[in-house]
Structures are given as structure tokens and as C-alpha cells.
Amino acid sequence: MKVLIAGLGLIGGSFALALRDHGIAEEILGVESSEEHAAEALQLGLADRIVSFEEGVPEADLVVLATPVDTIPLMAVKALNRAGGRQVVMDMGSIKGELCEVISMHARRGRFVAAHPMWGTEYSGPKAAQRGAFTGRSVVLCDTVRSDKDALATVEGIFRTLGSPAVYMDPEEHDLHAAYVSHISHVTSFALALTVLEKEREERHIFDLAGGGFESTVRLAKSSAATWVPILLRNKYNVLDVLREHIHQLQIMRRMLERDDAEGLKNAMERANTIQRIIH
Amino acid sequence: MKVLIAGLGLIGGSFALALRDHGIAEEILGVESSEEHAAEALQLGLADRIVSFEEGVPEADLVVLATPVDTIPLMAVKALNRAGGRQVVMDMGSIKGELCEVISMHARRGRFVAAHPMWGTEYSGPKAAQRGAFTGRSVVLCDTVRSDKDALATVEGIFRTLGSPAVYMDPEEHDLHAAYVSHISHVTSFALALTVLEKEREERHIFDLAGGGFESTVRLAKSSAATWVPILLRNKYNVLDVLREHIHQLQIMRRMLERDDAEGLKNAMERANTIQRIIH
């Protein structure tokens, strides 16, 4: 199949590698607004050619939108406008509500499959692309009743080949759960990095002492603003809701510590420990 | 050398493995208050014999205190009381202020070396012990002017053999930096786990969506209350200070999100990104 991927960064680039490694794509066309990224993507073999979105879409059997989430809804409409016949359009974005609403009345809505593979790293750009990225991770498919059966089957088949189990949700349900499980982690990690940069004036000590658990909680703070500002703004109410709860939980721990409440801290930590039932 | 290790859990057990693997310890005596852990430690080869603290200390060339931080100061005094001649006593705890103050006037203070190797995982007990644990991680040595030269040289030599570069700090300075770089990460991780457990009633979704960054920020929430309640309480003022700053940073991000302040969020994230200068 001939695949067009718009956005050859961390997600789109890794998807390109996966499509090639599993023999799914014979040819990959790439769309990249950054000249530097376009050159890198070609050099890394993420695409065979760089094309414009307008010229690329009509050629492709599958159009994949892997650009920042603020650009996806409009590109989805433009891709569907140009995608006649049996072509399939899918996205890989972290926000689904706005996208699914925007395309809901499009005459070719059936050709679209809204997908969010649950994989990422804190790095960005073509050089961040990784082989085997999606294997063993879920992919959330949204509003699949509105996709044509063959279009859905194409996307399901790709993720099955990649070893990514499909999970089905409403767009609103997806955005809510993504706020809880992914977006809040990025907010806390950014805030923790800022806290430590603010309090710890001796950078050398951050480096020397970092074995004590800091790296894992602050890892996501390296994530790109170009990716994460649009995600947070587009999932504003869900993120704010979970952020308020998180600040509340920190204030409870703070009050217990102020009062030397060993029993309260112990109970809170043991409740927190139950997360290992779910995340191994 | 004959080594006594009090506490054969994650830290003491990993130290036992490191001492053996590097040919530093010919014989390891273990002190374990839990019968189950004592049996596990023997089975895993973390100790050759389990002894009582009182009978073990006089036999050992090196006494290592690797129990929870609330028990270390008193055990340090008791070990020094029993350690005559050229014996060396060291600890591996995450809090240094109280310990160094308690032993400061001990007639044998010179035999003690206060050490904190910057390594850990979220697991606990003898089964959590890992080979190669401390290699490549710093070890903080505190108040070394009060240690006898030969005692300090013994401990420095061990960590040099393990490949752990030594960093020297005052006890107060250590506790302050440990709060910034290690302790706060545990508080945020516990609070994040509680937030998600509170908000996300459908546990299945936590599992399905967890690829989105959640595991890394919540990993430390699996850490044991027996280890972490004493650490937080004994470093209360430093932890509260950095916790207040962290809540403040989260409130700033919350206000920016409430106001759709894309520019402010972008600047905050880009400032947070600078952490990668320090933590690679």
C-alpha cells in the first residue's frame, strides 16, 4: 500500500518505520513543513519522497495525520475533501473530541478512522523515531461506528499486525481518560522540573543526586511545547479537573506532613501503592 | 573483609551483592528483624549467616546500617559502642542531619562514615536486591572531617571499586538537596497515583492508556511506606519548602490553562525543558 504521512516526527516517523518493518507500506510519501525535518526524514528512510499535502493525498491508499493536535481537524477535512474512492484517512493524535466533531458531517466521514496509539517518548522530531514503537501498546479507536467497515478494517488490520490491541471509546471518553492517564503526567513533570530549577540553584547537585528517583518523574518535562501546549489547551476542562484533584492530593500530603501525621502518610502511601495492581 | 549488614532489603541486599561481586567481602553477616526476609536473604545469598546486631558487630571489620532512616541514629550509637579498634561503621540512609548530630559527640565518632549512595528502585525487601546497583551513581559522603582518615579511606575505596564517584556535603546541605531531587519526586508520585485512583474509576482504562507517559511519573508511587514515611518526617522542613513551591508551580500552570495562555504555557514548558541540560 502507498502511505502518505503528514508529520514525520516522533509519532509519524515511528509509524513509518513500523509500516516498513511489517511490510505494510511499499511506498511512503512524507509531508513536512520543516525543511530540516524533511531532510532528516529522508536520510533516516522515514519517507521515500517529500511531497506537498495537496499533491500527496490523491496518490495515497492511506493518509496518516501525525502533526500537532491543533492542526489535525482542519487537515482531516482537507484530506477527506481530496480522498475519493477507497482511500482511508486516519490520525494519531492525543485529542479526539474536536476532531470527531469537526468531521462528523463531512460527506466522506466514513473514510476516516480516529486512532490514538498509546506510545510516546519525551523526544521529538524525525531523529526521535523508534523501531518497534507501538508493539505491545494499545491503540484507542474512536467513533468507529461512523467509519466505513473497510476503512476501519484496514486500520484495525495494521495495528493488529503491529501487535497493538485495539480499545474502543467515544471521543469524549477518550479525552477524559487521556487527561487522567497521560496529560496530567506531563503537567506534573513540567511543574516538577520548574520546582527543582527554581529551588535548586546548584545545578551540579541535581546531576550528582539524580539517582534518587528524580529522572523518572521529570523525564516527561523534556517534552516539546509544540506538541503539548495544543494538547493541554484542547483538553482544557478535563486537564483542569484532574489538575485540581492533583493539587488537592498534594495539599492533603502537605498538611499530614505539617502535623507529623505518620499514620495518615502511611495510609496514603499504601493506597497509592495499589496502583501496582494496575501498572506493573 | 568481614562485613555486617543490618537490613538486607533493597539497599542493604544490593550492597551485599556488590561487595561480593567485587571481591570486597569474604564473609557477610546479616541482621534482619523479619524472619521471612532473613530466610529470603540467605536463600538469595545476600548473607552467609543471620546474627543478632549485638553478637555481629564485634565480629565485623565493617558494619553497614541499611535499615529505615528512623532506626539509623540509635543503631549508629549502639554500633559505635560495640566497635573497638579499627572497625568501621557506615550507613546508607537518605537523611543525614539527625544522624550526624546524634553521633557528633560519641567518643568513637571517627569510626563512622555517613554515606548515601544515590540509587534506588520502587521495590523493597531482599528480593528487590539488584546486582550492579551502585555502579555509575554518585555516593554522598557527609561530615567526613569527623571521620578517621583510615575509616574514610576504607569507605571511599569501596565506592571507588564499585564505580560510584564520591560527592562531599554537609549533612544539612545533603538533606536540603535530597529533598529537592529525590524526596519531592516521591511525594508527587504518591499524590499522582492517588489522583488517578480517585478520578479514574474505570481501572481498565488506566491499564489500556498507560503508554501515554503515566508509568514513569507514577513508578515511585509503588515505594514502601516503611521506607518513605520516616524519610519525609525526618526531612519535614525541607520537603515542605519544596512541596509548597511545587504546588505553586502547578497553580501557575493551572491559571495559564484557565486563561488559555498559550504563550505562558509555551514559555513554562521551554523553561522546564532546560532540565535536559542537567539530566540526560
XYZ file of C-alpha atoms in Angstrom, chain B residues 43-273:
231
model
C 18.413 -18.144 50.024
C 19.443 -15.303 47.694
C 22.993 -15.417 49.042
C 22.846 -11.878 50.426
C 24.376 -13.090 53.701
C 26.276 -16.164 54.881
C 24.695 -16.083 58.328
C 21.961 -14.194 60.125
C 23.132 -12.913 63.502
C 21.864 -10.540 66.165
C 23.164 -6.994 65.989
C 24.825 -7.349 69.390
C 26.749 -10.509 68.532
C 27.532 -9.450 64.950
C 29.071 -6.005 65.473
C 32.190 -7.097 67.417
C 32.986 -9.692 64.719
C 32.820 -7.372 61.730
C 35.510 -5.241 60.073
C 32.782 -3.116 58.523
C 29.266 -2.538 59.920
C 26.727 -1.258 57.373
C 23.409 0.260 58.524
C 20.804 -0.133 55.787
C 17.557 -0.050 57.791
C 14.777 2.602 57.560
C 16.097 6.081 58.437
C 14.163 6.370 61.709
C 16.184 3.480 63.172
C 19.644 4.526 61.971
C 20.756 7.142 64.554
C 20.223 4.821 67.538
C 21.776 1.853 65.755
C 24.757 4.029 64.863
C 25.326 4.820 68.546
C 24.912 1.164 69.526
C 27.284 0.026 66.783
C 29.925 2.587 67.801
C 29.531 1.496 71.465
C 30.473 -2.048 70.428
C 33.031 -1.264 67.734
C 36.502 -1.035 69.197
C 39.850 -0.768 67.396
C 39.948 -0.420 63.619
C 36.356 -1.331 62.877
C 34.410 0.969 60.560
C 30.686 1.758 60.786
C 28.788 3.315 57.874
C 25.150 3.924 56.967
C 23.355 4.129 53.623
C 20.393 6.282 54.651
C 18.640 9.086 52.819
C 18.687 11.517 55.798
C 21.905 12.771 57.352
C 21.175 15.748 59.660
C 19.754 13.872 62.648
C 22.259 11.012 62.357
C 25.329 13.245 62.233
C 24.053 15.332 65.136
C 23.312 12.254 67.290
C 26.774 10.721 66.850
C 28.682 14.035 66.870
C 29.864 13.739 70.496
C 30.388 9.967 70.520
C 33.851 9.022 71.804
C 34.304 6.847 68.684
C 32.758 9.278 66.144
C 35.878 8.880 63.985
C 34.994 5.276 63.180
C 31.734 6.345 61.484
C 31.318 7.324 57.818
C 27.931 8.770 56.788
C 27.151 7.647 53.238
C 24.163 7.933 50.905
C 24.530 6.117 47.588
C 22.205 7.743 45.025
C 20.479 4.636 43.800
C 17.120 3.035 44.487
C 14.072 1.479 42.912
C 10.421 1.464 43.889
C 10.684 -2.096 45.220
C 11.660 -3.263 48.704
C 12.814 -6.339 50.595
C 15.620 -8.847 49.842
C 14.020 -9.899 46.540
C 14.394 -6.322 45.301
C 18.201 -6.510 45.620
C 19.993 -5.994 42.292
C 23.467 -6.705 41.002
C 25.475 -3.703 39.783
C 23.149 -1.332 41.602
C 25.525 1.469 42.588
C 27.868 1.491 39.616
C 27.826 4.822 37.820
C 25.793 6.519 40.576
C 27.214 9.070 42.992
C 27.611 8.434 46.682
C 27.238 11.404 49.016
C 29.635 11.354 51.995
C 28.782 13.736 54.833
C 30.784 15.357 57.613
C 33.901 13.485 56.507
C 36.195 15.760 58.542
C 34.845 13.959 61.617
C 35.722 10.507 60.285
C 39.137 8.970 60.930
C 41.286 9.037 57.804
C 41.563 5.248 57.595
C 37.813 4.754 58.126
C 37.008 7.284 55.390
C 39.610 5.722 53.096
C 38.002 2.283 53.583
C 34.547 3.537 52.564
C 35.907 5.709 49.736
C 37.857 2.719 48.472
C 34.757 0.515 48.437
C 32.717 3.010 46.418
C 35.660 3.648 44.072
C 35.807 -0.114 43.429
C 32.051 -0.124 42.807
C 32.408 2.734 40.288
C 30.471 5.266 42.407
C 32.015 8.749 42.372
C 32.056 10.402 45.813
C 30.444 13.798 46.424
C 31.089 15.618 49.715
C 28.452 17.642 51.565
C 27.457 18.911 54.989
C 24.613 16.855 56.480
C 22.234 19.849 56.280
C 23.228 20.540 52.687
C 22.646 16.861 51.841
C 19.160 16.823 53.354
C 18.223 20.014 51.511
C 19.368 18.736 48.114
C 17.885 15.274 48.734
C 14.515 16.959 49.371
C 14.758 18.798 46.038
C 15.974 15.966 43.910
C 14.689 12.760 45.482
C 12.097 13.223 48.228
C 9.790 15.597 46.311
C 9.664 13.131 43.394
C 8.254 10.517 45.732
C 5.648 12.904 47.166
C 4.449 13.912 43.680
C 4.358 10.317 42.518
C 2.290 9.174 45.520
C -0.065 12.133 45.011
C -0.373 11.433 41.285
C -1.278 7.792 41.898
C -3.935 8.903 44.412
C -5.242 11.486 41.933
C -5.675 8.940 39.187
C -7.122 6.294 41.510
C -9.577 8.959 42.743
C -10.603 10.281 39.316
C -10.329 7.226 37.121
C -12.996 4.847 38.336
C -12.513 2.506 35.415
C -9.234 0.783 36.224
C -9.247 -0.997 32.908
C -8.709 2.360 31.192
C -5.653 3.156 33.331
C -4.154 -0.064 32.088
C -5.171 0.429 28.450
C -3.983 4.029 28.202
C -0.901 3.809 30.356
C 1.530 4.081 27.429
C 0.995 7.830 27.420
C 3.686 8.650 29.991
C 1.873 7.700 33.172
C 4.106 4.784 34.206
C 7.231 6.862 34.514
C 5.691 9.592 36.653
C 3.819 7.105 38.850
C 6.568 4.486 39.200
C 7.782 5.772 42.569
C 4.242 5.504 43.982
C 4.925 1.788 44.420
C 7.579 2.656 47.034
C 7.179 1.312 50.535
C 5.613 3.384 53.323
C 8.024 1.813 55.839
C 10.890 3.483 53.960
C 9.244 6.763 52.987
C 7.183 7.897 55.988
C 10.343 8.207 58.153
C 12.267 9.954 55.362
C 9.573 12.593 54.825
C 9.017 13.169 58.562
C 12.746 13.471 59.238
C 13.238 15.890 56.373
C 9.975 17.680 57.091
C 11.002 21.341 56.712
C 12.996 20.850 53.519
C 10.282 18.676 51.971
C 7.548 21.154 52.960
C 9.539 24.000 51.463
C 9.941 22.319 48.096
C 6.382 20.918 48.219
C 4.983 24.453 48.651
C 6.988 25.586 45.622
C 5.735 22.588 43.623
C 2.084 23.328 44.470
C 2.767 26.955 43.495
C 4.169 25.890 40.109
C 1.137 23.661 39.485
C -1.177 26.564 40.368
C 0.649 28.815 37.890
C 0.166 26.197 35.139
C -3.477 25.803 36.162
C -4.091 29.555 35.903
C -2.397 29.724 32.492
C -4.582 26.886 31.273
C -7.740 28.524 32.686
C -6.861 31.702 30.735
C -5.872 29.873 27.515
C -2.447 31.446 27.915
C -0.640 29.532 25.153
C 2.388 31.819 25.267
C 2.755 31.423 29.041
C 2.456 27.622 28.817
C 4.991 27.545 25.988
C 7.480 29.620 27.991
C 6.968 27.469 31.095
C 7.477 24.239 29.128
C 10.572 25.592 27.414
C 11.997 26.604 30.795
C 11.167 23.110 32.090
C 12.904 21.633 29.011
